[in-house]
Coordinates of C-alpha atoms in Angstrom, one line a residue:
M158 CA 0.0 0.0 0.0
M159 CA 1.4 3.3 -1.0
A160 CA 0.8 6.4 1.1
S161 CA -0.5 9.4 -0.7
F162 CA 0.8 12.9 -0.2
G163 CA -0.2 14.3 3.2
Q164 CA -1.5 11.0 4.5
G165 CA 1.4 9.1 5.7
T166 CA 1.2 5.8 7.5
R167 CA 2.6 7.3 10.7
K168 CA 0.9 10.0 12.7
Y169 CA 2.5 13.4 13.1
P170 CA 4.6 13.2 16.3
R171 CA 3.4 16.6 17.7
S172 CA -0.3 16.2 17.7
P173 CA -2.2 18.7 19.8
G174 CA -3.1 16.2 22.4
R175 CA 0.4 15.0 23.1
T176 CA 2.4 18.2 23.4
G177 CA 1.7 21.8 24.4
S178 CA 1.8 24.8 22.2
R179 CA 5.3 26.0 21.2
S180 CA 4.2 29.5 20.2
G181 CA 5.2 31.2 23.5
P182 CA 6.8 30.7 26.9
D183 CA 5.2 28.1 29.2
R184 CA 3.5 28.9 32.5
A185 CA 6.5 28.0 34.7
T186 CA 8.8 30.2 32.8
L187 CA 6.3 33.1 33.0
G188 CA 6.0 32.6 36.7
I189 CA 9.8 32.7 37.2
I190 CA 10.1 35.8 34.9
G191 CA 7.4 37.5 37.0
V192 CA 9.2 36.7 40.3
V193 CA 12.5 38.0 38.9
C194 CA 10.8 41.2 37.7
A195 CA 9.1 41.7 41.1
V196 CA 12.3 41.3 43.1
A197 CA 14.3 43.5 40.7
G198 CA 11.5 46.1 40.9
F199 CA 12.2 46.6 44.7
F200 CA 15.6 48.0 43.7
V201 CA 15.1 49.7 40.4
L202 CA 12.2 50.8 38.2
G203 CA 9.5 49.5 40.5
I204 CA 6.8 51.4 38.6
V205 CA 7.6 49.5 35.4
L206 CA 8.7 46.1 36.8
G207 CA 5.9 45.8 39.3
P208 CA 3.1 45.8 36.6
A209 CA 5.3 43.5 34.4
A210 CA 5.5 41.0 37.3
I211 CA 1.7 41.2 37.8
V212 CA 1.1 40.5 34.1
C213 CA 3.6 37.6 33.9
G214 CA 2.1 36.1 37.1
W215 CA -1.5 36.5 35.7
L216 CA -0.5 34.8 32.5
A217 CA 1.3 32.1 34.4
M218 CA -1.9 31.4 36.3
G219 CA -3.8 30.9 33.1
R220 CA -5.6 34.2 33.3
T221 CA -8.0 32.9 35.9
W222 CA -8.3 32.8 39.7
A223 CA -10.1 29.4 39.7
G224 CA -8.4 26.1 40.0
S225 CA -4.9 25.2 41.1
R226 CA -2.3 27.9 40.7
P227 CA 1.5 27.6 40.6
V228 CA 3.2 29.1 43.6
T229 CA 5.6 31.2 41.5
A230 CA 2.7 32.8 39.7
V231 CA 1.0 33.8 42.9
V232 CA 4.3 35.1 44.4
A233 CA 4.8 37.1 41.2
V234 CA 1.4 38.7 41.4
V235 CA 1.6 39.5 45.1
L236 CA 5.2 40.9 45.0
G237 CA 4.4 42.8 41.8
A238 CA 1.4 44.5 43.5
I239 CA 3.4 45.4 46.6
D240 CA 6.2 46.7 44.4
T241 CA 3.8 48.8 42.4
L242 CA 2.2 50.3 45.5
L243 CA 5.5 51.1 47.1
A244 CA 6.7 52.8 43.8
L245 CA 3.5 54.9 43.7
V246 CA 3.9 55.9 47.4
W247 CA 7.5 56.9 46.7
L248 CA 6.5 58.9 43.7
I249 CA 3.7 60.7 45.6
G250 CA 6.1 61.4 48.5
T251 CA 8.7 62.8 46.1
A252 CA 6.1 65.1 44.5
S253 CA 5.0 66.5 47.8
P254 CA 6.0 70.1 48.8
T255 CA 8.4 68.8 51.5
G256 CA 10.2 66.7 49.0
G257 CA 10.4 63.5 51.1
M258 CA 8.5 60.6 52.4
F259 CA 8.0 62.1 55.9

């Protein structure tokens, strides 16, 4: 029996049921990137890296709060939120007439 073009005798090895999508980073990688952004945001550019950590953590959780969530994704969202709030407080304190936090 001869296989025609496009219909081989063997199945394609990367069928959708067997492997994940290779179009972007997986959830574990996004969680780790989010945690790194959040920790780095405590030292530099917190107003930029905090929201980036929140977005990476949210994408690592699968864009939902339901179901099981990876720990790194939750840590990225929480630290990113804290980082963003601290950066906003620092910016507001700097813009005040006294020029400082206190």
